[in-house]
Short mmCIF file of C-alpha atoms in Angstrom, two decimals:
data_model
loop_
_atom_site.label_atom_id
_atom_site.label_comp_id
_atom_site.label_asym_id
_atom_site.label_seq_id
_atom_site.Cartn_x
_atom_site.Cartn_y
_atom_site.Cartn_z
CA UNK D 1 41.62 41.11 -154.20
CA UNK D 2 39.20 39.85 -157.10
CA UNK D 3 40.08 36.56 -158.88
CA UNK D 4 41.62 37.71 -162.17
CA UNK D 5 44.15 40.12 -160.22
CA UNK D 6 44.82 37.19 -157.67
CA UNK D 7 45.89 34.73 -160.32
CA UNK D 8 48.39 37.47 -161.89
CA UNK D 9 49.79 37.68 -158.34
CA UNK D 10 50.38 34.14 -158.44
CA UNK D 11 52.07 34.05 -161.73
CA UNK D 12 53.94 36.74 -160.97
CA UNK D 13 54.85 35.49 -157.71
CA UNK D 14 55.77 32.08 -159.44
CA UNK D 15 57.96 33.72 -161.63
CA UNK D 16 60.04 36.00 -159.23
CA UNK D 17 60.62 32.71 -157.43
CA UNK D 18 62.24 31.48 -159.92
CA UNK D 19 65.08 34.35 -159.13
CA UNK D 20 64.90 34.34 -155.66
CA UNK D 21 63.93 32.32 -152.89
CA UNK D 22 61.25 33.72 -150.29
CA UNK D 23 62.17 33.10 -146.51
CA UNK D 24 59.53 32.03 -144.46
CA UNK D 25 59.73 31.13 -140.94
CA UNK D 26 57.45 27.58 -140.65
CA UNK D 27 56.75 25.13 -137.89
CA UNK D 28 55.59 21.89 -137.65
CA UNK D 29 55.66 18.92 -135.15
CA UNK D 30 58.40 16.24 -136.45
CA UNK D 31 55.70 13.52 -137.82
CA UNK D 32 56.91 11.03 -141.18
CA UNK D 33 55.04 12.87 -142.88
CA UNK D 34 56.45 16.15 -142.39
CA UNK D 35 60.19 15.01 -141.95
CA UNK D 36 61.10 15.71 -145.55
CA UNK D 37 59.94 19.42 -144.99
CA UNK D 38 61.97 19.65 -141.72
CA UNK D 39 65.40 18.21 -143.07
CA UNK D 40 64.96 19.53 -146.55
CA UNK D 41 64.56 16.66 -148.84
CA UNK D 42 61.29 18.39 -150.10
CA UNK D 43 62.01 22.09 -151.01
CA UNK D 44 58.63 24.08 -151.72
CA UNK D 45 59.20 25.98 -155.15
CA UNK D 46 60.26 29.48 -154.95
CA UNK D 47 60.84 29.42 -150.88
CA UNK D 48 63.44 28.92 -148.26
CA UNK D 49 62.07 27.18 -145.25
CA UNK D 50 63.50 28.59 -142.01
CA UNK D 51 61.80 25.04 -140.41
CA UNK D 52 61.60 24.71 -136.44
CA UNK D 53 59.93 21.33 -135.25
CA UNK D 54 58.13 21.61 -132.30
CA UNK D 55 55.95 19.74 -129.41
CA UNK D 56 52.47 18.94 -130.97
CA UNK D 57 50.66 20.44 -127.90
CA UNK D 58 52.41 24.26 -128.87
CA UNK D 59 50.27 24.30 -131.57
CA UNK D 60 46.94 23.54 -129.54
CA UNK D 61 47.87 26.10 -127.02
CA UNK D 62 49.09 29.14 -128.29
CA UNK D 63 48.18 31.43 -131.37
CA UNK D 64 51.28 30.19 -133.49
CA UNK D 65 50.61 32.49 -136.39
CA UNK D 66 51.44 35.40 -134.44
CA UNK D 67 54.94 34.09 -133.89
CA UNK D 68 55.47 31.97 -137.45
CA UNK D 69 54.80 32.95 -140.97
CA UNK D 70 53.37 29.41 -141.47
CA UNK D 71 53.03 26.57 -139.07
CA UNK D 72 50.73 23.75 -137.69
CA UNK D 73 47.62 24.85 -135.97
CA UNK D 74 44.54 23.50 -134.26
CA UNK D 75 41.63 23.05 -136.38
CA UNK D 76 39.31 24.02 -133.64
CA UNK D 77 41.09 27.14 -132.31
CA UNK D 78 41.80 28.12 -136.42
CA UNK D 79 37.49 28.15 -136.73
CA UNK D 80 37.29 30.38 -133.54
CA UNK D 81 39.95 32.63 -134.72
CA UNK D 82 38.29 32.85 -138.16
CA UNK D 83 34.86 33.86 -136.52
CA UNK D 84 36.70 36.59 -134.62
CA UNK D 85 38.07 37.87 -137.74
CA UNK D 86 41.55 37.02 -136.78
CA UNK D 87 44.41 37.77 -139.27
CA UNK D 88 45.30 33.97 -140.13
CA UNK D 89 44.27 31.41 -143.25
CA UNK D 90 44.42 28.07 -143.25
CA UNK D 91 45.60 26.02 -146.18
CA UNK D 92 44.17 22.84 -147.14
CA UNK D 93 46.89 20.55 -145.34
CA UNK D 94 45.83 18.46 -142.65
CA UNK D 95 48.89 16.88 -140.65
CA UNK D 96 47.16 15.54 -137.79
CA UNK D 97 44.35 13.33 -137.85
CA UNK D 98 43.34 11.32 -135.28
CA UNK D 99 40.84 8.25 -134.29
CA UNK D 100 39.15 10.14 -131.83
CA UNK D 101 37.15 7.57 -130.55
CA UNK D 102 40.55 5.93 -128.79
CA UNK D 103 40.77 8.71 -126.67
CA UNK D 104 37.33 8.18 -124.75
CA UNK D 105 38.35 6.32 -121.46
CA UNK D 106 36.28 5.38 -118.07
CA UNK D 107 36.93 2.81 -115.57
CA UNK D 108 37.15 -0.65 -116.28
CA UNK D 109 34.69 -1.26 -113.57
CA UNK D 110 31.97 1.13 -115.11
CA UNK D 111 29.05 -0.55 -116.88
CA UNK D 112 29.19 1.62 -120.13
CA UNK D 113 28.57 0.00 -123.42
CA UNK D 114 27.65 2.76 -125.35
CA UNK D 115 28.22 6.41 -125.37
CA UNK D 116 24.48 7.04 -124.50
CA UNK D 117 24.84 5.59 -121.33
CA UNK D 118 26.90 8.82 -120.61
CA UNK D 119 23.62 10.65 -120.49
CA UNK D 120 23.38 12.23 -117.20
CA UNK D 121 27.37 11.93 -116.41
CA UNK D 122 29.98 13.94 -115.62
CA UNK D 123 32.78 13.97 -118.38
CA UNK D 124 36.18 14.97 -117.60
CA UNK D 125 38.50 17.02 -120.39
CA UNK D 126 41.74 19.65 -120.30
CA UNK D 127 39.50 21.88 -122.15
CA UNK D 128 35.64 22.03 -123.64
CA UNK D 129 37.16 23.70 -127.12
CA UNK D 130 40.07 21.30 -127.58
CA UNK D 131 39.63 19.67 -131.57
CA UNK D 132 39.43 16.09 -130.19
CA UNK D 133 36.45 17.07 -127.55
CA UNK D 134 34.91 18.86 -130.36
CA UNK D 135 34.99 15.94 -132.87
CA UNK D 136 33.83 13.59 -130.25
CA UNK D 137 30.72 15.87 -129.35
CA UNK D 138 29.70 16.10 -132.55
CA UNK D 139 30.15 12.45 -133.93
CA UNK D 140 28.61 11.10 -130.72
CA UNK D 141 25.42 13.38 -131.01
CA UNK D 142 24.87 12.41 -135.01
CA UNK D 143 25.85 8.87 -134.54
CA UNK D 144 25.05 7.91 -131.16
CA UNK D 145 22.84 9.90 -129.79
CA UNK D 146 24.53 11.83 -126.99
CA UNK D 147 24.13 15.53 -127.34
CA UNK D 148 26.52 17.81 -125.38
CA UNK D 149 23.66 19.12 -123.25
CA UNK D 150 23.18 15.69 -121.84
CA UNK D 151 26.22 15.43 -119.83
CA UNK D 152 28.33 17.80 -117.18
CA UNK D 153 31.41 18.63 -118.10
CA UNK D 154 34.83 18.97 -115.97
CA UNK D 155 37.67 21.02 -117.56
CA UNK D 156 40.79 21.98 -116.02
CA UNK D 157 41.64 25.07 -117.27
CA UNK D 158 39.02 28.11 -118.33
CA UNK D 159 38.46 28.46 -122.10
CA UNK D 160 41.34 30.74 -123.70
CA UNK D 161 41.74 31.55 -126.93
CA UNK D 162 38.39 33.92 -127.14
CA UNK D 163 36.24 30.63 -126.84
CA UNK D 164 32.82 30.98 -124.96
CA UNK D 165 31.07 27.67 -124.59
CA UNK D 166 27.36 27.78 -125.45
CA UNK D 167 24.26 28.40 -124.15
CA UNK D 168 23.02 25.22 -122.52
CA UNK D 169 26.28 23.34 -121.65
CA UNK D 170 27.19 22.91 -117.88
CA UNK D 171 30.73 23.50 -117.06
CA UNK D 172 32.69 23.21 -113.90
CA UNK D 173 36.25 24.22 -114.13
CA UNK D 174 38.68 22.37 -111.78
CA UNK D 175 41.67 23.97 -112.40
CA UNK D 176 44.80 21.94 -112.78
CA UNK D 177 42.96 18.97 -112.35
CA UNK D 178 43.97 16.38 -114.58
CA UNK D 179 41.30 14.33 -116.15
CA UNK D 180 42.91 10.55 -115.89
CA UNK D 181 42.94 11.67 -111.91
CA UNK D 182 39.59 13.00 -111.76
CA UNK D 183 38.54 9.75 -113.70
CA UNK D 184 40.32 7.20 -111.19
CA UNK D 185 39.23 9.21 -107.73
CA UNK D 186 35.21 8.57 -109.45
CA UNK D 187 35.13 12.45 -109.51
CA UNK D 188 34.19 12.14 -113.47
CA UNK D 189 32.88 9.32 -115.22
CA UNK D 190 34.85 9.37 -118.54
CA UNK D 191 37.37 11.45 -119.83
CA UNK D 192 37.81 13.30 -123.35
CA UNK D 193 41.71 13.78 -123.87
CA UNK D 194 43.91 14.46 -126.65
CA UNK D 195 46.62 12.19 -125.16
CA UNK D 196 46.52 9.49 -123.70
CA UNK D 197 46.91 9.21 -119.87
CA UNK D 198 50.32 7.52 -118.84
CA UNK D 199 48.79 5.13 -116.46
CA UNK D 200 46.76 3.82 -119.47
CA UNK D 201 49.42 3.53 -121.89
CA UNK D 202 51.40 1.63 -118.49
CA UNK D 203 48.58 -0.95 -118.52
CA UNK D 204 46.61 0.36 -115.43
CA UNK D 205 44.13 -1.89 -115.04
CA UNK D 206 41.68 0.35 -113.61
CA UNK D 207 41.04 1.96 -116.76
CA UNK D 208 39.62 1.18 -120.29
CA UNK D 209 38.63 2.53 -123.24
CA UNK D 210 34.67 3.13 -123.24
CA UNK D 211 34.49 1.89 -126.73
CA UNK D 212 35.31 -1.71 -126.41
CA UNK D 213 37.08 -2.26 -129.91
CA UNK D 214 37.68 1.28 -130.86
CA UNK D 215 39.42 0.62 -133.73
CA UNK D 216 36.50 -1.19 -135.30
CA UNK D 217 34.25 1.52 -134.52
CA UNK D 218 36.52 3.97 -136.19
CA UNK D 219 36.54 1.66 -139.08
CA UNK D 220 32.93 1.48 -139.34
CA UNK D 221 33.04 5.57 -138.99
CA UNK D 222 35.40 5.84 -142.25
CA UNK D 223 33.06 3.26 -144.19
CA UNK D 224 29.80 4.88 -143.44
CA UNK D 225 31.44 8.57 -143.81
CA UNK D 226 34.81 8.51 -145.39
CA UNK D 227 35.98 10.68 -142.41
CA UNK D 228 39.06 10.08 -140.12
CA UNK D 229 38.85 13.24 -137.98
CA UNK D 230 41.30 16.30 -138.99
CA UNK D 231 42.59 17.80 -135.74
CA UNK D 232 45.21 19.84 -137.14
CA UNK D 233 45.37 22.23 -140.15
CA UNK D 234 48.39 24.60 -141.25
CA UNK D 235 47.76 28.29 -141.10
CA UNK D 236 49.43 31.83 -142.49
CA UNK D 237 49.03 35.03 -141.64
CA UNK D 238 46.78 36.78 -143.61
CA UNK D 239 48.67 39.59 -144.53
CA UNK D 240 51.34 37.46 -145.81
CA UNK D 241 48.88 35.43 -148.16
CA UNK D 242 47.37 38.79 -149.54
CA UNK D 243 51.04 40.13 -150.13
CA UNK D 244 52.35 36.65 -151.75
CA UNK D 245 48.91 35.01 -152.88
CA UNK D 246 51.42 32.39 -154.71
CA UNK D 247 53.16 31.26 -151.52
CA UNK D 248 49.89 29.21 -150.83
CA UNK D 249 49.94 26.74 -153.42
CA UNK D 250 53.74 26.21 -153.34
CA UNK D 251 53.48 25.13 -149.81
CA UNK D 252 50.51 22.90 -150.43
CA UNK D 253 52.62 21.13 -153.45
CA UNK D 254 55.06 20.42 -151.06
CA UNK D 255 52.99 19.12 -148.23
CA UNK D 256 51.88 16.82 -150.76
CA UNK D 257 55.20 15.72 -151.95
CA UNK D 258 56.55 15.24 -148.61
CA UNK D 259 53.23 12.95 -147.80
CA UNK D 260 54.23 10.80 -150.85
CA UNK D 261 57.78 10.59 -149.78
CA UNK D 262 56.49 9.16 -146.62
CA UNK D 263 53.96 6.90 -148.13
CA UNK D 264 56.75 5.49 -151.01
CA UNK D 265 59.36 4.91 -147.70
CA UNK D 266 56.77 2.52 -146.57
CA UNK D 267 55.47 1.06 -149.14
CA UNK D 268 58.86 -0.23 -150.75
CA UNK D 269 59.41 -1.84 -147.54
CA UNK D 270 57.25 -2.21 -144.57
CA UNK D 271 59.82 -3.22 -142.43
CA UNK D 272 61.10 0.60 -142.34
CA UNK D 273 58.07 0.97 -139.88
CA UNK D 274 59.19 0.03 -135.97
CA UNK D 275 56.56 -2.40 -135.52
CA UNK D 276 56.98 -6.20 -134.99
CA UNK D 277 54.04 -6.77 -136.92
CA UNK D 278 54.81 -3.64 -139.74
CA UNK D 279 53.95 -6.01 -142.72
CA UNK D 280 50.50 -6.84 -141.26
CA UNK D 281 49.76 -3.56 -139.99
CA UNK D 282 50.17 -2.03 -143.27
CA UNK D 283 48.34 -4.43 -145.13
CA UNK D 284 45.40 -3.85 -142.97
CA UNK D 285 45.97 0.02 -143.13
CA UNK D 286 45.81 -0.46 -146.85
CA UNK D 287 42.65 -2.50 -146.49
CA UNK D 288 40.94 -0.35 -144.21
CA UNK D 289 41.23 3.31 -145.55
CA UNK D 290 42.96 2.40 -149.18
CA UNK D 291 46.62 2.71 -150.57
CA UNK D 292 47.07 6.57 -149.89
CA UNK D 293 44.80 7.52 -147.32
CA UNK D 294 46.57 10.48 -145.79
CA UNK D 295 45.96 13.18 -148.11
CA UNK D 296 45.78 17.21 -148.59
CA UNK D 297 43.67 19.53 -150.84
CA UNK D 298 40.27 20.05 -151.18
CA UNK D 299 39.14 16.68 -152.16
CA UNK D 300 35.85 15.26 -151.15
CA UNK D 301 37.65 12.84 -148.15
CA UNK D 302 38.44 16.17 -146.72
CA UNK D 303 35.79 18.14 -147.33
#
């Protein structure tokens, strides 16, 4: 569809949307920033959302665009799907960002002080293709000099979603193995994980982060690059977008409004946040990342 025709379709769609609501099946995790869409406080113009809250991992393990009209989705899976020509398109909406340095663990007795110390070592991960792993490989290569080819990878599953491991990468599959168990048994030297293992959360003294101060490292990355890694986006069926292009800007505006509602809720009174020191936490967040740091759309911070 050429640009003028597409603009006309958007205008016509917005006009028709004022008369009746377009039904959409929609799925997203229950974050504070998406809850206004899930509970109906924010409604996209012209759209009747049939909203479903799902576990975050569901958006990393299956092609949700085959189930829902619009859904949260793993960024790495989306990129691979587009490369294969699958009928899905992303909106400039980013419901999940992660300080990925927090998700690199090693044993407490390990001598590692820098990512470069992992050269020649074995790194465990659920899968090579996962978005956290993708971000870490790129960041550690660009900013710390550790390339993916310099380590051996041990994953818990064969690569799905049509993903093919690049040439020159050594991957051993230990089907069903949990990365943290491999780490504790000494079968790998570090792990890259999308969720912190329960043993670490519970304070197991045998585990620590590779970065001694992952928070400071994350903020330093942001100061240098403006990046807080985007790990999930929101996708729409390509056929739906082609038929009803006006849906996309309506949804993007709704996500922006839901984010504003979330930000205003905490700004009004930090006690809304369930942390004992929430007032200090929010002050630190604003100082480190700005007043409204979680944004949608193709602004410079998200490109």
